[in-house]
PDB file of C-alpha atoms and ligand atoms in Angstrom:
ATOM      1  CA  MET A  29       0.000   0.000   0.000  1.00  0.00           C
ATOM      2  CA  ASN A  30       1.582   3.323  -0.978  1.00  0.00           C
ATOM      3  CA  ASN A  31       1.795   6.255   1.434  1.00  0.00           C
ATOM      4  CA  ASP A  32      -0.598   8.446  -0.496  1.00  0.00           C
ATOM      5  CA  PHE A  33      -3.340   5.798  -0.338  1.00  0.00           C
ATOM      6  CA  GLN A  34      -2.508   4.966   3.278  1.00  0.00           C
ATOM      7  CA  ASN A  35      -2.901   8.638   4.258  1.00  0.00           C
ATOM      8  CA  TRP A  36      -6.156   9.002   2.346  1.00  0.00           C
ATOM      9  CA  ALA A  37      -7.576   5.781   3.854  1.00  0.00           C
ATOM     10  CA  SER A  38      -6.542   6.845   7.378  1.00  0.00           C
ATOM     11  CA  SER A  39      -8.250  10.202   6.999  1.00  0.00           C
ATOM     12  CA  CYS A  40     -11.469   8.529   5.751  1.00  0.00           C
ATOM     13  CA  GLN A  41     -11.323   6.016   8.615  1.00  0.00           C
ATOM     14  CA  ALA A  42     -10.846   8.848  11.136  1.00  0.00           C
ATOM     15  CA  ARG A  43     -13.754  10.766   9.603  1.00  0.00           C
ATOM     16  CA  ILE A  44     -16.138   7.786   9.783  1.00  0.00           C
ATOM     17  CA  GLU A  45     -15.013   6.930  13.309  1.00  0.00           C
ATOM     18  CA  ALA A  46     -15.672  10.496  14.529  1.00  0.00           C
ATOM     19  CA  PHE A  47     -19.074  10.571  12.853  1.00  0.00           C
ATOM     20  CA  LEU A  48     -20.159   7.210  14.288  1.00  0.00           C
ATOM     21  CA  GLU A  49     -18.789   8.137  17.703  1.00  0.00           C
ATOM     22  CA  ALA A  50     -20.960  11.264  17.687  1.00  0.00           C
ATOM     23  CA  ARG A  51     -24.080   9.604  16.297  1.00  0.00           C
ATOM     24  CA  LEU A  52     -24.186   6.436  18.399  1.00  0.00           C
ATOM     25  CA  PRO A  53     -26.087   7.060  21.631  1.00  0.00           C
ATOM     26  CA  ALA A  54     -23.771   7.677  24.615  1.00  0.00           C
ATOM     27  CA  SER A  55     -22.947   4.748  26.925  1.00  0.00           C
ATOM     28  CA  ASP A  56     -24.598   6.507  29.875  1.00  0.00           C
ATOM     29  CA  CYS A  57     -27.828   7.098  27.968  1.00  0.00           C
ATOM     30  CA  VAL A  58     -30.618   4.667  28.982  1.00  0.00           C
ATOM     31  CA  PRO A  59     -30.775   1.763  28.268  1.00  0.00           C
ATOM     32  CA  GLU A  60     -27.067   1.881  29.072  1.00  0.00           C
ATOM     33  CA  ARG A  61     -26.290  -1.793  28.444  1.00  0.00           C
ATOM     34  CA  LEU A  62     -27.734  -1.694  24.919  1.00  0.00           C
ATOM     35  CA  HIS A  63     -25.967   1.554  24.047  1.00  0.00           C
ATOM     36  CA  LYS A  64     -22.676   0.244  25.439  1.00  0.00           C
ATOM     37  CA  ALA A  65     -23.073  -2.891  23.297  1.00  0.00           C
ATOM     38  CA  MET A  66     -23.835  -0.822  20.177  1.00  0.00           C
ATOM     39  CA  ARG A  67     -20.711   1.291  20.686  1.00  0.00           C
ATOM     40  CA  TYR A  68     -18.648  -1.810  21.518  1.00  0.00           C
ATOM     41  CA  SER A  69     -19.705  -3.448  18.239  1.00  0.00           C
ATOM     42  CA  VAL A  70     -19.123  -0.474  15.965  1.00  0.00           C
ATOM     43  CA  LEU A  71     -16.305   1.707  17.292  1.00  0.00           C
ATOM     44  CA  GLY A  72     -12.564   1.202  17.159  1.00  0.00           C
ATOM     45  CA  GLY A  73     -12.434  -1.815  14.872  1.00  0.00           C
ATOM     46  CA  GLY A  74     -12.710  -3.149  11.375  1.00  0.00           C
ATOM     47  CA  LYS A  75     -11.041  -2.162   8.151  1.00  0.00           C
ATOM     48  CA  ARG A  76     -13.951   0.102   7.144  1.00  0.00           C
ATOM     49  CA  VAL A  77     -13.676  -1.050   3.530  1.00  0.00           C
ATOM     50  CA  ARG A  78     -17.313  -0.238   2.760  1.00  0.00           C
ATOM     51  CA  PRO A  79     -16.939   3.391   3.914  1.00  0.00           C
ATOM     52  CA  LEU A  80     -13.694   3.608   1.895  1.00  0.00           C
ATOM     53  CA  LEU A  81     -15.638   2.523  -1.182  1.00  0.00           C
ATOM     54  CA  SER A  82     -18.337   5.139  -0.504  1.00  0.00           C
ATOM     55  CA  PHE A  83     -15.731   7.892  -0.085  1.00  0.00           C
ATOM     56  CA  ALA A  84     -13.875   6.832  -3.239  1.00  0.00           C
ATOM     57  CA  ALA A  85     -17.115   6.719  -5.267  1.00  0.00           C
ATOM     58  CA  GLY A  86     -18.115  10.065  -3.745  1.00  0.00           C
ATOM     59  CA  GLU A  87     -14.806  11.579  -4.920  1.00  0.00           C
ATOM     60  CA  LEU A  88     -15.380  10.256  -8.437  1.00  0.00           C
ATOM     61  CA  ALA A  89     -18.837  11.855  -8.395  1.00  0.00           C
ATOM     62  CA  VAL A  90     -17.485  15.119  -6.899  1.00  0.00           C
ATOM     63  CA  ALA A  91     -20.008  14.705  -4.094  1.00  0.00           C
ATOM     64  CA  ASP A  92     -20.248  16.705  -0.879  1.00  0.00           C
ATOM     65  CA  VAL A  93     -18.147  14.869   1.729  1.00  0.00           C
ATOM     66  CA  GLU A  94     -20.710  15.512   4.507  1.00  0.00           C
ATOM     67  CA  ARG A  95     -23.348  13.657   2.508  1.00  0.00           C
ATOM     68  CA  VAL A  96     -20.947  10.824   1.677  1.00  0.00           C
ATOM     69  CA  THR A  97     -20.023  10.463   5.359  1.00  0.00           C
ATOM     70  CA  ILE A  98     -23.688   9.873   6.198  1.00  0.00           C
ATOM     71  CA  VAL A  99     -24.135   7.125   3.613  1.00  0.00           C
ATOM     72  CA  ALA A 100     -20.776   5.554   4.491  1.00  0.00           C
ATOM     73  CA  ALA A 101     -21.818   5.453   8.160  1.00  0.00           C
ATOM     74  CA  ALA A 102     -25.209   3.947   7.309  1.00  0.00           C
ATOM     75  CA  VAL A 103     -23.610   1.149   5.288  1.00  0.00           C
ATOM     76  CA  GLU A 104     -21.055   0.481   8.039  1.00  0.00           C
ATOM     77  CA  LEU A 105     -23.849   0.265  10.638  1.00  0.00           C
ATOM     78  CA  ILE A 106     -25.646  -2.354   8.530  1.00  0.00           C
ATOM     79  CA  HIS A 107     -22.369  -4.249   8.203  1.00  0.00           C
ATOM     80  CA  ALA A 108     -21.732  -4.067  11.965  1.00  0.00           C
ATOM     81  CA  TYR A 109     -25.270  -5.314  12.657  1.00  0.00           C
ATOM     82  CA  SER A 110     -24.724  -8.263  10.298  1.00  0.00           C
ATOM     83  CA  LEU A 111     -21.529  -9.240  12.097  1.00  0.00           C
ATOM     84  CA  VAL A 112     -23.190  -9.110  15.539  1.00  0.00           C
ATOM     85  CA  HIS A 113     -26.068 -11.324  14.365  1.00  0.00           C
ATOM     86  CA  ASP A 114     -23.809 -13.616  12.329  1.00  0.00           C
ATOM     87  CA  ASP A 115     -21.725 -14.350  15.440  1.00  0.00           C
ATOM     88  CA  LEU A 116     -24.756 -15.421  17.518  1.00  0.00           C
ATOM     89  CA  PRO A 117     -25.019 -19.075  18.641  1.00  0.00           C
ATOM     90  CA  CYS A 118     -28.022 -19.587  16.336  1.00  0.00           C
ATOM     91  CA  MET A 119     -25.880 -18.636  13.325  1.00  0.00           C
ATOM     92  CA  ASP A 120     -22.084 -18.910  13.156  1.00  0.00           C
ATOM     93  CA  ASP A 121     -21.637 -19.193  16.938  1.00  0.00           C
ATOM     94  CA  ASP A 122     -18.327 -17.356  17.176  1.00  0.00           C
ATOM     95  CA  ILE A 123     -16.487 -15.939  20.156  1.00  0.00           C
ATOM     96  CA  LEU A 124     -13.992 -13.599  18.475  1.00  0.00           C
ATOM     97  CA  ARG A 125     -14.600 -10.603  16.226  1.00  0.00           C
ATOM     98  CA  ARG A 126     -12.259  -7.734  15.397  1.00  0.00           C
ATOM     99  CA  GLY A 127      -9.772  -9.134  17.899  1.00  0.00           C
ATOM    100  CA  LYS A 128     -12.153  -9.059  20.875  1.00  0.00           C
ATOM    101  CA  PRO A 129     -14.995 -11.156  22.321  1.00  0.00           C
ATOM    102  CA  THR A 130     -18.126 -11.116  20.163  1.00  0.00           C
ATOM    103  CA  CYS A 131     -21.039  -8.965  21.322  1.00  0.00           C
ATOM    104  CA  HIS A 132     -23.099 -11.828  22.834  1.00  0.00           C
ATOM    105  CA  VAL A 133     -20.020 -13.109  24.703  1.00  0.00           C
ATOM    106  CA  GLU A 134     -19.147  -9.674  26.102  1.00  0.00           C
ATOM    107  CA  PHE A 135     -22.797  -8.814  26.887  1.00  0.00           C
ATOM    108  CA  ASP A 136     -25.473 -11.510  26.377  1.00  0.00           C
ATOM    109  CA  GLU A 137     -27.521 -12.966  23.541  1.00  0.00           C
ATOM    110  CA  ALA A 138     -30.606 -10.828  24.008  1.00  0.00           C
ATOM    111  CA  THR A 139     -28.494  -7.664  24.108  1.00  0.00           C
ATOM    112  CA  ALA A 140     -26.636  -8.767  20.952  1.00  0.00           C
ATOM    113  CA  LEU A 141     -29.928  -9.333  19.153  1.00  0.00           C
ATOM    114  CA  LEU A 142     -31.172  -5.882  20.148  1.00  0.00           C
ATOM    115  CA  THR A 143     -27.790  -4.357  19.266  1.00  0.00           C
ATOM    116  CA  GLY A 144     -28.056  -5.645  15.702  1.00  0.00           C
ATOM    117  CA  ASP A 145     -31.662  -4.473  15.431  1.00  0.00           C
ATOM    118  CA  SER A 146     -30.810  -1.012  16.753  1.00  0.00           C
ATOM    119  CA  LEU A 147     -27.747  -0.573  14.512  1.00  0.00           C
ATOM    120  CA  GLN A 148     -29.881  -1.449  11.524  1.00  0.00           C
ATOM    121  CA  THR A 149     -32.586   1.072  12.327  1.00  0.00           C
ATOM    122  CA  LEU A 150     -29.999   3.754  13.153  1.00  0.00           C
ATOM    123  CA  ALA A 151     -28.629   3.316   9.616  1.00  0.00           C
ATOM    124  CA  PHE A 152     -32.002   4.214   8.111  1.00  0.00           C
ATOM    125  CA  GLU A 153     -32.510   7.042  10.602  1.00  0.00           C
ATOM    126  CA  LEU A 154     -29.274   8.604   9.309  1.00  0.00           C
ATOM    127  CA  LEU A 155     -30.319   8.285   5.665  1.00  0.00           C
ATOM    128  CA  ALA A 156     -33.694   9.873   6.333  1.00  0.00           C
ATOM    129  CA  GLU A 157     -32.773  12.780   8.607  1.00  0.00           C
ATOM    130  CA  LYS A 158     -30.699  15.076   6.367  1.00  0.00           C
ATOM    131  CA  ARG A 159     -30.429  15.802   2.672  1.00  0.00           C
ATOM    132  CA  ILE A 160     -27.983  13.376   1.059  1.00  0.00           C
ATOM    133  CA  ALA A 161     -28.890  13.791  -2.620  1.00  0.00           C
ATOM    134  CA  ASP A 162     -29.726  16.677  -4.937  1.00  0.00           C
ATOM    135  CA  ALA A 163     -33.288  15.460  -5.513  1.00  0.00           C
ATOM    136  CA  ALA A 164     -35.679  14.126  -2.861  1.00  0.00           C
ATOM    137  CA  GLU A 165     -36.675  11.252  -5.174  1.00  0.00           C
ATOM    138  CA  THR A 166     -33.028  10.223  -5.480  1.00  0.00           C
ATOM    139  CA  GLN A 167     -32.733  10.185  -1.702  1.00  0.00           C
ATOM    140  CA  LEU A 168     -35.778   7.896  -1.456  1.00  0.00           C
ATOM    141  CA  GLU A 169     -34.248   5.626  -4.108  1.00  0.00           C
ATOM    142  CA  MET A 170     -31.013   5.501  -2.112  1.00  0.00           C
ATOM    143  CA  ILE A 171     -32.894   4.498   1.049  1.00  0.00           C
ATOM    144  CA  THR A 172     -34.700   1.802  -0.936  1.00  0.00           C
ATOM    145  CA  GLN A 173     -31.386   0.659  -2.420  1.00  0.00           C
ATOM    146  CA  LEU A 174     -29.865   0.115   1.028  1.00  0.00           C
ATOM    147  CA  ALA A 175     -33.033  -1.636   2.263  1.00  0.00           C
ATOM    148  CA  LEU A 176     -32.995  -4.021  -0.713  1.00  0.00           C
ATOM    149  CA  ALA A 177     -29.267  -4.687  -0.320  1.00  0.00           C
ATOM    150  CA  SER A 178     -29.723  -5.530   3.371  1.00  0.00           C
ATOM    151  CA  GLY A 179     -32.950  -7.536   3.376  1.00  0.00           C
ATOM    152  CA  SER A 180     -34.206 -10.905   2.180  1.00  0.00           C
ATOM    153  CA  ARG A 181     -33.387 -10.107  -1.452  1.00  0.00           C
ATOM    154  CA  GLY A 182     -29.877  -9.039  -0.447  1.00  0.00           C
ATOM    155  CA  MET A 183     -27.612  -9.737   2.530  1.00  0.00           C
ATOM    156  CA  ALA A 184     -30.134 -11.459   4.833  1.00  0.00           C
ATOM    157  CA  GLY A 185     -31.299 -13.637   1.929  1.00  0.00           C
ATOM    158  CA  GLY A 186     -27.685 -14.561   1.161  1.00  0.00           C
ATOM    159  CA  GLN A 187     -27.199 -15.477   4.804  1.00  0.00           C
ATOM    160  CA  ALA A 188     -30.292 -17.727   4.670  1.00  0.00           C
ATOM    161  CA  PHE A 189     -28.855 -19.435   1.603  1.00  0.00           C
ATOM    162  CA  ASP A 190     -25.508 -19.777   3.403  1.00  0.00           C
ATOM    163  CA  LEU A 191     -27.072 -21.404   6.482  1.00  0.00           C
ATOM    164  CA  ASP A 192     -28.929 -23.771   4.204  1.00  0.00           C
ATOM    165  CA  SER A 193     -25.793 -24.764   2.276  1.00  0.00           C
ATOM    166  CA  VAL A 194     -23.794 -26.127   5.240  1.00  0.00           C
ATOM    167  CA  GLY A 195     -22.628 -29.653   4.462  1.00  0.00           C
ATOM    168  CA  LYS A 196     -23.811 -29.417   0.846  1.00  0.00           C
ATOM    169  CA  MET A 197     -21.773 -29.349  -2.339  1.00  0.00           C
ATOM    170  CA  LEU A 198     -22.706 -26.188  -4.243  1.00  0.00           C
ATOM    171  CA  SER A 199     -21.974 -25.543  -7.900  1.00  0.00           C
ATOM    172  CA  LEU A 200     -19.882 -22.473  -8.718  1.00  0.00           C
ATOM    173  CA  PRO A 201     -22.954 -20.504  -9.956  1.00  0.00           C
ATOM    174  CA  GLU A 202     -24.793 -21.370  -6.708  1.00  0.00           C
ATOM    175  CA  LEU A 203     -21.826 -20.212  -4.633  1.00  0.00           C
ATOM    176  CA  GLU A 204     -21.682 -17.023  -6.671  1.00  0.00           C
ATOM    177  CA  PHE A 205     -25.412 -16.435  -6.205  1.00  0.00           C
ATOM    178  CA  MET A 206     -24.991 -16.795  -2.433  1.00  0.00           C
ATOM    179  CA  HIS A 207     -22.107 -14.330  -2.211  1.00  0.00           C
ATOM    180  CA  ILE A 208     -23.560 -11.778  -4.618  1.00  0.00           C
ATOM    181  CA  HIS A 209     -26.327 -11.512  -2.013  1.00  0.00           C
ATOM    182  CA  LYS A 210     -24.559 -12.131   1.293  1.00  0.00           C
ATOM    183  CA  THR A 211     -21.548  -9.851   0.862  1.00  0.00           C
ATOM    184  CA  GLY A 212     -21.796  -8.374  -2.622  1.00  0.00           C
ATOM    185  CA  ALA A 213     -25.080  -6.521  -2.220  1.00  0.00           C
ATOM    186  CA  LEU A 214     -23.848  -4.297   0.614  1.00  0.00           C
ATOM    187  CA  ILE A 215     -20.537  -3.593  -1.114  1.00  0.00           C
ATOM    188  CA  ARG A 216     -22.485  -2.571  -4.206  1.00  0.00           C
ATOM    189  CA  ALA A 217     -24.704  -0.310  -2.093  1.00  0.00           C
ATOM    190  CA  ALA A 218     -21.615   1.289  -0.518  1.00  0.00           C
ATOM    191  CA  VAL A 219     -20.309   2.295  -3.950  1.00  0.00           C
ATOM    192  CA  MET A 220     -23.613   3.360  -5.477  1.00  0.00           C
ATOM    193  CA  LEU A 221     -24.843   5.363  -2.496  1.00  0.00           C
ATOM    194  CA  GLY A 222     -21.527   7.227  -2.364  1.00  0.00           C
ATOM    195  CA  ALA A 223     -21.830   8.093  -6.052  1.00  0.00           C
ATOM    196  CA  ARG A 224     -25.484   9.120  -5.843  1.00  0.00           C
ATOM    197  CA  CYS A 225     -24.793  11.808  -3.236  1.00  0.00           C
ATOM    198  CA  SER A 226     -24.300  14.082  -6.268  1.00  0.00           C
ATOM    199  CA  SER A 227     -25.943  14.148  -9.693  1.00  0.00           C
ATOM    200  CA  TYR A 228     -22.592  14.494 -11.446  1.00  0.00           C
ATOM    201  CA  LEU A 229     -22.465  11.020 -13.044  1.00  0.00           C
ATOM    202  CA  ARG A 230     -24.693  10.020 -15.968  1.00  0.00           C
ATOM    203  CA  ASP A 231     -26.754   6.801 -15.840  1.00  0.00           C
ATOM    204  CA  ASP A 232     -24.367   4.973 -18.181  1.00  0.00           C
ATOM    205  CA  GLN A 233     -21.475   5.940 -15.899  1.00  0.00           C
ATOM    206  CA  LEU A 234     -23.384   4.749 -12.825  1.00  0.00           C
ATOM    207  CA  ALA A 235     -23.900   1.419 -14.630  1.00  0.00           C
ATOM    208  CA  LYS A 236     -20.103   1.099 -15.119  1.00  0.00           C
ATOM    209  CA  LEU A 237     -19.599   1.856 -11.458  1.00  0.00           C
ATOM    210  CA  ASP A 238     -22.170  -0.772 -10.544  1.00  0.00           C
ATOM    211  CA  HIS A 239     -20.297  -3.353 -12.605  1.00  0.00           C
ATOM    212  CA  PHE A 240     -17.066  -2.357 -10.811  1.00  0.00           C
ATOM    213  CA  ALA A 241     -18.842  -2.854  -7.466  1.00  0.00           C
ATOM    214  CA  LYS A 242     -20.147  -6.298  -8.448  1.00  0.00           C
ATOM    215  CA  CYS A 243     -16.628  -7.455  -9.352  1.00  0.00           C
ATOM    216  CA  VAL A 244     -15.188  -6.052  -6.112  1.00  0.00           C
ATOM    217  CA  GLY A 245     -17.981  -7.610  -4.034  1.00  0.00           C
ATOM    218  CA  LEU A 246     -17.275 -11.063  -5.412  1.00  0.00           C
ATOM    219  CA  ALA A 247     -13.502 -10.607  -5.190  1.00  0.00           C
ATOM    220  CA  PHE A 248     -13.928  -9.615  -1.529  1.00  0.00           C
ATOM    221  CA  GLN A 249     -15.529 -12.982  -0.823  1.00  0.00           C
ATOM    222  CA  VAL A 250     -13.001 -15.029  -2.817  1.00  0.00           C
ATOM    223  CA  VAL A 251     -10.217 -13.350  -0.812  1.00  0.00           C
ATOM    224  CA  ASP A 252     -12.162 -13.892   2.432  1.00  0.00           C
ATOM    225  CA  ASP A 253     -12.328 -17.626   1.663  1.00  0.00           C
ATOM    226  CA  LEU A 254      -8.602 -17.717   0.863  1.00  0.00           C
ATOM    227  CA  LEU A 255      -7.774 -15.907   4.116  1.00  0.00           C
ATOM    228  CA  ASP A 256     -10.009 -18.232   6.132  1.00  0.00           C
ATOM    229  CA  SER A 257      -8.055 -21.192   4.785  1.00  0.00           C
ATOM    230  CA  GLU A 258      -4.556 -19.667   4.929  1.00  0.00           C
ATOM    231  CA  ALA A 259      -4.306 -16.950   7.595  1.00  0.00           C
ATOM    232  CA  THR A 260      -4.192 -17.285  11.380  1.00  0.00           C
ATOM    233  CA  THR A 261      -6.777 -16.301  13.972  1.00  0.00           C
ATOM    234  CA  ALA A 262      -4.307 -13.750  15.387  1.00  0.00           C
ATOM    235  CA  THR A 263      -3.894 -11.992  12.020  1.00  0.00           C
ATOM    236  CA  LEU A 264      -7.594 -12.057  11.161  1.00  0.00           C
ATOM    237  CA  GLY A 265      -8.923 -11.038  14.575  1.00  0.00           C
ATOM    238  CA  LYS A 266     -11.641 -13.669  14.055  1.00  0.00           C
ATOM    239  CA  THR A 267     -11.553 -17.463  14.161  1.00  0.00           C
ATOM    240  CA  ALA A 268      -9.640 -18.790  11.144  1.00  0.00           C
ATOM    241  CA  GLY A 269     -10.325 -22.131   9.448  1.00  0.00           C
ATOM    242  CA  LYS A 270     -14.013 -22.130  10.365  1.00  0.00           C
ATOM    243  CA  ASP A 271     -15.290 -22.837   6.855  1.00  0.00           C
ATOM    244  CA  ALA A 272     -13.602 -26.237   6.694  1.00  0.00           C
ATOM    245  CA  VAL A 273     -14.587 -27.107  10.288  1.00  0.00           C
ATOM    246  CA  ASN A 274     -18.206 -26.165   9.558  1.00  0.00           C
ATOM    247  CA  ASN A 275     -18.130 -28.029   6.259  1.00  0.00           C
ATOM    248  CA  LYS A 276     -19.093 -24.867   4.332  1.00  0.00           C
ATOM    249  CA  PRO A 277     -18.750 -24.689   0.574  1.00  0.00           C
ATOM    250  CA  THR A 278     -16.241 -21.951  -0.353  1.00  0.00           C
ATOM    251  CA  TYR A 279     -14.248 -20.826  -3.381  1.00  0.00           C
ATOM    252  CA  VAL A 280     -11.297 -22.702  -1.895  1.00  0.00           C
ATOM    253  CA  SER A 281     -13.233 -25.945  -1.326  1.00  0.00           C
ATOM    254  CA  ILE A 282     -14.731 -25.824  -4.828  1.00  0.00           C
ATOM    255  CA  LEU A 283     -11.845 -24.397  -6.883  1.00  0.00           C
ATOM    256  CA  GLY A 284      -8.779 -25.057  -4.768  1.00  0.00           C
ATOM    257  CA  VAL A 285      -6.347 -22.354  -3.601  1.00  0.00           C
ATOM    258  CA  ASN A 286      -4.632 -21.669  -6.934  1.00  0.00           C
ATOM    259  CA  GLN A 287      -7.781 -21.306  -9.011  1.00  0.00           C
ATOM    260  CA  ALA A 288      -9.437 -19.230  -6.287  1.00  0.00           C
ATOM    261  CA  ARG A 289      -6.439 -16.872  -6.383  1.00  0.00           C
ATOM    262  CA  GLU A 290      -6.656 -16.679 -10.173  1.00  0.00           C
ATOM    263  CA  LEU A 291     -10.352 -15.853  -9.909  1.00  0.00           C
ATOM    264  CA  ALA A 292      -9.611 -13.004  -7.465  1.00  0.00           C
ATOM    265  CA  GLU A 293      -7.044 -11.629  -9.934  1.00  0.00           C
ATOM    266  CA  LYS A 294      -9.487 -11.887 -12.840  1.00  0.00           C
ATOM    267  CA  LEU A 295     -12.150 -10.026 -10.846  1.00  0.00           C
ATOM    268  CA  GLN A 296      -9.573  -7.364  -9.943  1.00  0.00           C
ATOM    269  CA  HIS A 297      -8.769  -6.974 -13.644  1.00  0.00           C
ATOM    270  CA  ASP A 298     -12.485  -6.737 -14.555  1.00  0.00           C
ATOM    271  CA  ALA A 299     -13.050  -4.191 -11.793  1.00  0.00           C
ATOM    272  CA  HIS A 300     -10.241  -2.007 -13.153  1.00  0.00           C
ATOM    273  CA  GLN A 301     -11.572  -2.333 -16.700  1.00  0.00           C
ATOM    274  CA  ALA A 302     -15.022  -1.158 -15.648  1.00  0.00           C
ATOM    275  CA  LEU A 303     -13.420   2.132 -14.573  1.00  0.00           C
ATOM    276  CA  ASN A 304     -11.432   2.725 -17.797  1.00  0.00           C
ATOM    277  CA  GLU A 305     -13.411   5.704 -19.038  1.00  0.00           C
ATOM    278  CA  PHE A 306     -12.979   7.596 -15.756  1.00  0.00           C
ATOM    279  CA  GLY A 307      -9.181   7.909 -16.019  1.00  0.00           C
ATOM    280  CA  ASP A 308      -7.399   9.440 -13.029  1.00  0.00           C
ATOM    281  CA  SER A 309     -10.618  10.488 -11.281  1.00  0.00           C
ATOM    282  CA  ALA A 310     -11.205   6.815 -10.374  1.00  0.00           C
ATOM    283  CA  LEU A 311      -7.753   6.391  -8.791  1.00  0.00           C
ATOM    284  CA  ARG A 312      -9.132   5.980  -5.249  1.00  0.00           C
ATOM    285  CA  LEU A 313     -11.677   3.373  -6.346  1.00  0.00           C
ATOM    286  CA  ARG A 314      -8.913   1.358  -8.043  1.00  0.00           C
ATOM    287  CA  GLN A 315      -6.771   1.652  -4.941  1.00  0.00           C
ATOM    288  CA  VAL A 316      -9.571   0.499  -2.611  1.00  0.00           C
ATOM    289  CA  ALA A 317     -10.279  -2.463  -4.925  1.00  0.00           C
ATOM    290  CA  ASP A 318      -6.573  -3.384  -4.844  1.00  0.00           C
ATOM    291  CA  PHE A 319      -6.516  -3.033  -1.058  1.00  0.00           C
ATOM    292  CA  ILE A 320      -9.520  -5.377  -0.732  1.00  0.00           C
ATOM    293  CA  ILE A 321      -7.943  -7.968  -3.005  1.00  0.00           C
ATOM    294  CA  LYS A 322      -4.381  -7.793  -1.641  1.00  0.00           C
ATOM    295  CA  ARG A 323      -5.340  -7.563   2.056  1.00  0.00           C
ATOM    296  CA  LYS A 324      -3.841  -9.969   4.546  1.00  0.00           C
ATOM    297  CA  PHE A 325      -6.619  -9.720   7.179  1.00  0.00           C
TER     298      PHE A 325
HETATM  299  C1  GRG B 404     -26.921 -11.905   9.989  1.00  0.00           C
HETATM  300  C2  GRG B 404     -28.468 -10.784   8.323  1.00  0.00           C
HETATM  301  C3  GRG B 404     -27.167 -11.342   8.650  1.00  0.00           C
HETATM  302  C4  GRG B 404     -26.226 -11.323   7.730  1.00  0.00           C
HETATM  303  C5  GRG B 404     -24.885 -11.759   7.943  1.00  0.00           C
HETATM  304  C6  GRG B 404     -22.233 -10.478   5.951  1.00  0.00           C
HETATM  305  C7  GRG B 404     -22.781 -11.535   6.810  1.00  0.00           C
HETATM  306  C8  GRG B 404     -24.184 -11.831   6.636  1.00  0.00           C
HETATM  307  C9  GRG B 404     -22.087 -12.183   7.757  1.00  0.00           C
HETATM  308  C10 GRG B 404     -20.695 -11.925   8.042  1.00  0.00           C
HETATM  309  C11 GRG B 404     -19.967 -13.208   8.188  1.00  0.00           C
HETATM  310  C12 GRG B 404     -18.821 -13.287   7.329  1.00  0.00           C
HETATM  311  C13 GRG B 404     -17.539 -13.588   7.984  1.00  0.00           C
HETATM  312  C14 GRG B 404     -18.939 -13.092   6.029  1.00  0.00           C
HETATM  313  C15 GRG B 404     -17.821 -13.149   5.116  1.00  0.00           C
HETATM  314  C16 GRG B 404     -17.459 -11.820   4.555  1.00  0.00           C
HETATM  315  C17 GRG B 404     -17.450 -10.737   5.541  1.00  0.00           C
HETATM  316  C18 GRG B 404     -18.634  -9.868   5.563  1.00  0.00           C
HETATM  317  C19 GRG B 404     -16.402 -10.556   6.330  1.00  0.00           C
HETATM  318  C20 GRG B 404     -16.274  -9.489   7.316  1.00  0.00           C
HETATM  319  O1  GRG B 404     -16.141  -8.250   6.673  1.00  0.00           O
HETATM  320  P1  GRG B 404     -14.835  -7.365   6.834  1.00  0.00           P
HETATM  321  O2  GRG B 404     -13.626  -8.169   6.501  1.00  0.00           O
HETATM  322  O3  GRG B 404     -14.862  -7.082   8.401  1.00  0.00           O
HETATM  323  O4  GRG B 404     -15.030  -6.092   6.062  1.00  0.00           O
HETATM  324  P2  GRG B 404     -14.326  -5.836   9.233  1.00  0.00           P
HETATM  325  O5  GRG B 404     -14.221  -6.365  10.644  1.00  0.00           O
HETATM  326  O6  GRG B 404     -13.000  -5.405   8.677  1.00  0.00           O
HETATM  327  O7  GRG B 404     -15.362  -4.768   9.125  1.00  0.00           O
END
């Protein structure tokens, strides 16, 4: 990672952290335990790759950074909620997330359930409370876009498919379908919501950006599967090797390590190609895509 990108990413991460810190209810605000758990699950952790994608897309679209911060925070809150619920005993049953005990371990299951619920609704509160697009109709479309990406036709649906696939042999198209929903939909929303904070880009340009986001979303998951099979729990800050233990179909179990790595590289290439017409103005988006694909944790 070069210094210029590192500095840019750090400033975006600091911006999103400060915004979330200010917008999450204070720990001493009743009900204290729930608010503590919400702050515990969101603040001071994670790579913030979805906010980075929103900021990079916002830069391409010459969007107001205050608006982009709101959509980046909303997407990150949905992501944080999904992690809290995914770690619950009724789902992945994990004890470690972002290098610390999972929310239900640190607090309790009921609090973790309510934490996820409350983070999700806070995301939509943020999108509805201030102007984030030039036209009111666009803002409503953006809210709908995040709802669709998060719900049963997006991330939650992908998770249902995932739970159902344990112990089964999926075909590559089935695996792709699952991940386009489970992880890809929110990554796509992060990019598109960032871009739609301004009306600078034409529809055909937004379509190119959407294709970029689809490639990055899938590449994210291929890399996640590779890391789960190759990295350590200490590096990842979450339990490594769980896919094999849980008998989950992954890109590694279906393609093997080498072909999975080749697929990640092909998706990286396709993602770059989708941005060709934007030239230098898409530099940050290319850099975030490369960061996602080359990451070690
Ligand atoms: C519970 C509705 C519901 C959905 C859960 C996304 C998801 C669906 C579960 C997360 C479980 C998981 C490990 C998915 C694989 C990809 C993924 C989302 C990894 C974690 O994202 P990172 O690497 O995490 O961006 P950080 O901690 O950096 O934010």
